[in-house]
Tab-separated table of C-alpha atoms in Angstrom:
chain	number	residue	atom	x	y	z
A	1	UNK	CA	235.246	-124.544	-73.517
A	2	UNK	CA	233.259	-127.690	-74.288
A	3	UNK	CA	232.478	-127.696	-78.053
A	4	UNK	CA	229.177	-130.511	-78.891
A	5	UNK	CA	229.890	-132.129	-82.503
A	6	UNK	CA	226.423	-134.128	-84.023
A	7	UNK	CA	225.794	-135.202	-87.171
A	8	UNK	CA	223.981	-133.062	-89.035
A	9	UNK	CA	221.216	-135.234	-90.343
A	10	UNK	CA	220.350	-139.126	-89.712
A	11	UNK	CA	217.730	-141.304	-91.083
A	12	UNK	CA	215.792	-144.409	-91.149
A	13	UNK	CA	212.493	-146.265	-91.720
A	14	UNK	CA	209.415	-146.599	-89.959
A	15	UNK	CA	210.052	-149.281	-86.641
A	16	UNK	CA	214.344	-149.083	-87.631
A	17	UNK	CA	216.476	-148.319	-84.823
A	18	UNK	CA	218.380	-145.207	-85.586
A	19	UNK	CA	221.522	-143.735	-82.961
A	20	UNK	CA	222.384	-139.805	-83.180
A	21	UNK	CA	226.087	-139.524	-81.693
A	22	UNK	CA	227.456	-135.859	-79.347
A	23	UNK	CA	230.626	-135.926	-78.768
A	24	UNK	CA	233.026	-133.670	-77.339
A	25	UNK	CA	231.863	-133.027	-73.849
A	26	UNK	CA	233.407	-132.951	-70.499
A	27	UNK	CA	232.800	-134.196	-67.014
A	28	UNK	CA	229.369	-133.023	-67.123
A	29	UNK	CA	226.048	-134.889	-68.139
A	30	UNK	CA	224.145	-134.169	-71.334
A	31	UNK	CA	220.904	-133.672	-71.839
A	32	UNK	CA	218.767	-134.015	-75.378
A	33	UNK	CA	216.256	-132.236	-76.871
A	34	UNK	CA	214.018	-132.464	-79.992
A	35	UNK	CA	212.446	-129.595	-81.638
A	36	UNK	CA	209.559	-130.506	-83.594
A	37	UNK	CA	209.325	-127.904	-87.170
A	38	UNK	CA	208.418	-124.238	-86.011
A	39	UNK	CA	207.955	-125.591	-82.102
A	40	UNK	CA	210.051	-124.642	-78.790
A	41	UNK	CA	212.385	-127.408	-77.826
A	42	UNK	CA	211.558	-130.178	-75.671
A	43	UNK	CA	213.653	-132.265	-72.828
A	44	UNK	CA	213.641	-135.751	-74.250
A	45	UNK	CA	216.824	-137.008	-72.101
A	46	UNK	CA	218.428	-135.951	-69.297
A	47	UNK	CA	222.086	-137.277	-67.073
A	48	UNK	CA	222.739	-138.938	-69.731
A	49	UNK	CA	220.542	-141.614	-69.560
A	50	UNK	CA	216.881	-140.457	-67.787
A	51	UNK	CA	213.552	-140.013	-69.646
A	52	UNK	CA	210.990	-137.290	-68.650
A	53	UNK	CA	208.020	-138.231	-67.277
A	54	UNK	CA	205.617	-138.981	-70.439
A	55	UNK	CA	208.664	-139.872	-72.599
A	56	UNK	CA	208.639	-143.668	-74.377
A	57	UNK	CA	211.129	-145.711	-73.678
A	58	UNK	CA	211.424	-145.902	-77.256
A	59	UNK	CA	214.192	-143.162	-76.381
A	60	UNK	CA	216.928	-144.232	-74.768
A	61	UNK	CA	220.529	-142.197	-74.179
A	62	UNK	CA	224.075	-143.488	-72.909
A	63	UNK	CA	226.741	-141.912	-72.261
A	64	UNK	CA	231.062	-143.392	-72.648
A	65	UNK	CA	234.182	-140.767	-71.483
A	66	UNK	CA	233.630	-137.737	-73.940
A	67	UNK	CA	230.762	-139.610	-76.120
A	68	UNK	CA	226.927	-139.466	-75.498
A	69	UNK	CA	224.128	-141.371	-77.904
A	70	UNK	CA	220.650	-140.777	-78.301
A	71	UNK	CA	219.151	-143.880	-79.598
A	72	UNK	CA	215.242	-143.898	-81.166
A	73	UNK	CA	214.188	-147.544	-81.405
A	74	UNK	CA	210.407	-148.201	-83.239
A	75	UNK	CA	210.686	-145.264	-85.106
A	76	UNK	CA	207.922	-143.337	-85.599
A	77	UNK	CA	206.928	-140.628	-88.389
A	78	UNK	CA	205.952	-138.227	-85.396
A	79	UNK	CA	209.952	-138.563	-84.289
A	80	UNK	CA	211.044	-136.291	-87.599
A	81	UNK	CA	212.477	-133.515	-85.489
A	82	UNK	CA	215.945	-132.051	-84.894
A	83	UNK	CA	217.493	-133.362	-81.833
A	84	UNK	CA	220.097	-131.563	-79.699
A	85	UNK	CA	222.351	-132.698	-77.392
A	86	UNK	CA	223.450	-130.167	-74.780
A	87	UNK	CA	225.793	-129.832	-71.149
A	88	UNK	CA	226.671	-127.345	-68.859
A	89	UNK	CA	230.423	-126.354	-69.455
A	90	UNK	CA	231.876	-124.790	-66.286
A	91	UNK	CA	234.647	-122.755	-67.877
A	92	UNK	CA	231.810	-120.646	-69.929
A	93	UNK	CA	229.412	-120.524	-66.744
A	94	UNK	CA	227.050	-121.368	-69.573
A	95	UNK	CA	225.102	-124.160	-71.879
A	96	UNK	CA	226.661	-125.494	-75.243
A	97	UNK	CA	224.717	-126.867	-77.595
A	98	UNK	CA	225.445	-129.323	-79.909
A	99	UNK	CA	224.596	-128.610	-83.839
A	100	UNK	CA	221.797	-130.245	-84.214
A	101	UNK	CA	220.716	-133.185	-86.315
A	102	UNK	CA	217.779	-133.214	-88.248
A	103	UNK	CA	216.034	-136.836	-88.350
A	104	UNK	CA	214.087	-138.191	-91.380
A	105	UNK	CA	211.545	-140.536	-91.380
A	106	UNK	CA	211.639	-142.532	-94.745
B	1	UNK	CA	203.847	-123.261	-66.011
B	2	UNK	CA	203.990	-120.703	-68.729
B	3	UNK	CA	206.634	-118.487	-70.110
B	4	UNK	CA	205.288	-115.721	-72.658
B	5	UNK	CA	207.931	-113.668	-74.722
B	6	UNK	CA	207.283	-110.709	-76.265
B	7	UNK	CA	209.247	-107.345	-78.035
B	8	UNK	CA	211.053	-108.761	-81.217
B	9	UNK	CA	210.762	-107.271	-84.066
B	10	UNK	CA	212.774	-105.683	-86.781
B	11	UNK	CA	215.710	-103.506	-85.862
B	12	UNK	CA	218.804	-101.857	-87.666
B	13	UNK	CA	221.874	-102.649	-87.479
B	14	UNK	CA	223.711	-100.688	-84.349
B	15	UNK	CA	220.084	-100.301	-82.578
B	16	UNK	CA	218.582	-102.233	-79.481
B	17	UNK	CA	215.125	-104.221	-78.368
B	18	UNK	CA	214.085	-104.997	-75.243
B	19	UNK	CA	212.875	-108.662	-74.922
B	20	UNK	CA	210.756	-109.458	-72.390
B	21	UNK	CA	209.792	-113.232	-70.720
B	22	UNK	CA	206.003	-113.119	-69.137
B	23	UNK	CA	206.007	-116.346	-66.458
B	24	UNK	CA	203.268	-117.686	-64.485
B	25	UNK	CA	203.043	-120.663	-62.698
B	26	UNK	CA	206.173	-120.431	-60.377
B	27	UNK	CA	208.544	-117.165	-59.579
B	28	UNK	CA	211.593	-116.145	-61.929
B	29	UNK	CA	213.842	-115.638	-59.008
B	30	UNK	CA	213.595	-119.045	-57.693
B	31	UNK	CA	214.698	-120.874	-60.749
B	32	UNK	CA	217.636	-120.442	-63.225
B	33	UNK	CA	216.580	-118.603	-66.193
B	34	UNK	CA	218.137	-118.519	-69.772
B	35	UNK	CA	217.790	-117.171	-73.057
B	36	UNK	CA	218.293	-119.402	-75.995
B	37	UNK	CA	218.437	-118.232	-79.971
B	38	UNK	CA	218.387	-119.941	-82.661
B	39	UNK	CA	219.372	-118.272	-86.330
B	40	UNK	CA	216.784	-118.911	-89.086
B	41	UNK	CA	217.941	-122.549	-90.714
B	42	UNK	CA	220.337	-122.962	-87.298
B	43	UNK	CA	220.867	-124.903	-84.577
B	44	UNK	CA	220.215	-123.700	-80.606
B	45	UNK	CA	222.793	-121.153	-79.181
B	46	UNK	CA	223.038	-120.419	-75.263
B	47	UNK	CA	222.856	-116.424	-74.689
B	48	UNK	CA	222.420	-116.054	-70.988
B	49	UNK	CA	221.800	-116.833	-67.403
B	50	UNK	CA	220.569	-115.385	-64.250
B	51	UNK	CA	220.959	-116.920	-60.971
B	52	UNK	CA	218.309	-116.935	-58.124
B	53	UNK	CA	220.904	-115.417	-56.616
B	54	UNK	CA	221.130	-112.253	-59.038
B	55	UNK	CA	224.479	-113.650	-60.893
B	56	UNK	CA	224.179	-113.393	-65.241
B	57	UNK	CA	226.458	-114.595	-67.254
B	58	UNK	CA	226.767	-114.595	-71.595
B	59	UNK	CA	227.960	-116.426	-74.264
B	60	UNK	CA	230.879	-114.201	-75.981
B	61	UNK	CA	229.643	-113.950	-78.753
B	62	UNK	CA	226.726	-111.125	-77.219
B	63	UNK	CA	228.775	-110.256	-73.564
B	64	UNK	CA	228.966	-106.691	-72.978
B	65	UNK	CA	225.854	-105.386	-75.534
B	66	UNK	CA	223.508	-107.711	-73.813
B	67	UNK	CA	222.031	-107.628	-70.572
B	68	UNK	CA	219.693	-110.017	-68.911
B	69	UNK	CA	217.704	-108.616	-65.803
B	70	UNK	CA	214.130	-109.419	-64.288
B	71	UNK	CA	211.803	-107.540	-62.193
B	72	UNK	CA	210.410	-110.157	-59.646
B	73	UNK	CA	207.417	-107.403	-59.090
B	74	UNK	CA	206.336	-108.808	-62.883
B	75	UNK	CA	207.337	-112.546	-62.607
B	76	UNK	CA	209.256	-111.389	-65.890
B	77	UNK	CA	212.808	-111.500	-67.305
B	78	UNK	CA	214.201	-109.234	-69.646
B	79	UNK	CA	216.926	-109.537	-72.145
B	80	UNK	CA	218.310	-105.960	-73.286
B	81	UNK	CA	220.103	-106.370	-77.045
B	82	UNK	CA	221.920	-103.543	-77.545
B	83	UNK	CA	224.567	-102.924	-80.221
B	84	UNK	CA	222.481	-105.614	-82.350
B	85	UNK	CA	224.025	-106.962	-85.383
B	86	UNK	CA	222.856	-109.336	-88.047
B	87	UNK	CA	224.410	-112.529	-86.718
B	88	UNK	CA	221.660	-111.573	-83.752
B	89	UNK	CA	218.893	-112.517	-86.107
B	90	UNK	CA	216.641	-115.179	-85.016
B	91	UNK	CA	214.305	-116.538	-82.962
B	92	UNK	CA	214.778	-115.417	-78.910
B	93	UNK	CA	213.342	-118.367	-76.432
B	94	UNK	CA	212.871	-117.790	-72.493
B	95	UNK	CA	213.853	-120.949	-70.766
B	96	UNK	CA	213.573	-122.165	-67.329
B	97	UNK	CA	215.981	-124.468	-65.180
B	98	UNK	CA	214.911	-127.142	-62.902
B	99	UNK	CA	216.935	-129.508	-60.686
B	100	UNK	CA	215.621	-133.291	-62.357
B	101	UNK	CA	218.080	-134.440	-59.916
B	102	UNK	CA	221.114	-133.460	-57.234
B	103	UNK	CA	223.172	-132.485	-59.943
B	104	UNK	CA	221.672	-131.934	-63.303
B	105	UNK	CA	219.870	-128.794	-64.185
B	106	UNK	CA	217.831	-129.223	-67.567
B	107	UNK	CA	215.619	-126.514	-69.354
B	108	UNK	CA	211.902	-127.948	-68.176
B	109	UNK	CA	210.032	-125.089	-69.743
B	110	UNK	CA	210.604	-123.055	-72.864
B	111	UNK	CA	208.488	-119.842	-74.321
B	112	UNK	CA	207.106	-119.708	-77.623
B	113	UNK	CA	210.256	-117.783	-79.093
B	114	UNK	CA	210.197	-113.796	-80.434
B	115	UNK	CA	211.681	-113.532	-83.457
B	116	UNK	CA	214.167	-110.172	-83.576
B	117	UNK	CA	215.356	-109.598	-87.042
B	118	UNK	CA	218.275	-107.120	-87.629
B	119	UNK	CA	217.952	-105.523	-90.836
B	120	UNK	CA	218.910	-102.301	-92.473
């Protein structure tokens, strides 16, 4: 059973470039999404490395053996949000989440 | 698109809830359908799937006192808590699957959340 480790907060200043690491997964892709304070999650990334529709290219994601990065270039104060990284894990038939890392805009 | 929970509340320890997941905009049994919770101050926490085909599966830590069903006559899924304890506490989102591509599924669409609170 795939177990998703994050940080569990990151930081940085207004047009920084700030990474948030998963790792842990398998085979599978990952997929990230950011929850803005008392909102339903959104899909920010997706196989690793594809933005949504509507989704800056400020946001970018990669993806190395067991390793996956979500990397937020330009930040913004509208990016403060927690951001999850998630994959399907065959064995559970199921989604695992990772923890969850809250980002702060200085 | 639009998913619509509804049915949390506050419950005792041992008791159950019904949650249920209104959708319009496409048709519950065509797509993959989960329920996702997330504990007040926590992080998100897969609780179950249903196939198009019929086929639901759970995370241990709620298999065998939850059930996840839908009634296609409704456009609505349901997720039975039975059983509940306090680690169930938390907010209870309806999400749907899409295909982005051949082979990765993603959540597209998420409800609003019900928040079911399991309190003596």
């Amino acid at each position: 059973q795939s177990v998703l480790t994050q940080p569990p907060s990151a930081s940085g200043t207004p047009g920084q470039r700030v990474t948030i690491s998963c790792s842990g997964g398998g085979g599978n892709t990952v997929n990230w999404y950011h929850q803005l304070s008392g909102t339903a999650p959104k899909l920010l990334i997706y196989s690793n490395t594809q933005r949504p529709s509507g989704v800056p290219d400020r946001f970018s994601g990669s993806k190395s053996g067991t390793s996956a990065s979500l990397a937020i270039s330009g930040l913004q104060s509208e990016d403060e949000a927690d951001y999850y990284c998630a994959t399907w894990d065959d064995s559970l038939n199921g989604w695992v989440f990772g923890g969850g890392t809250k980002l702060t805009v200085l | 698109v639009q998913l619509v929970e509804s049915g949390g509340g506050l419950v005792q320890p041992g008791g159950s809830l019904r949650l249920s997941c209104a959708a319009s905009g496409f048709t519950v049994k065509i797509n993959y359908m989960s329920w996702v919770r997330q504990a007040p101050g926590k992080g998100l926490e897969w609780v179950s799937i249903i196939y198009s085909g019929g086929d639901t599966y759970y995370a241990d830590s709620v298999k065998g006192r939850f059930t996840i069903s839908r009634d296609t006559s409704k456009n609505t899924l349901y997720l039975q808590m039975n059983g509940l304890r306090g680690e169930d506490t938390g907010i209870y989102y309806c999400a749907r699957e899409e295909y982005y591509d051949r082979e990765t599924r993603v959540f597209d669409y998420w409800g609003q959340g019900a928040l079911v609170t399991v309190s003596a």
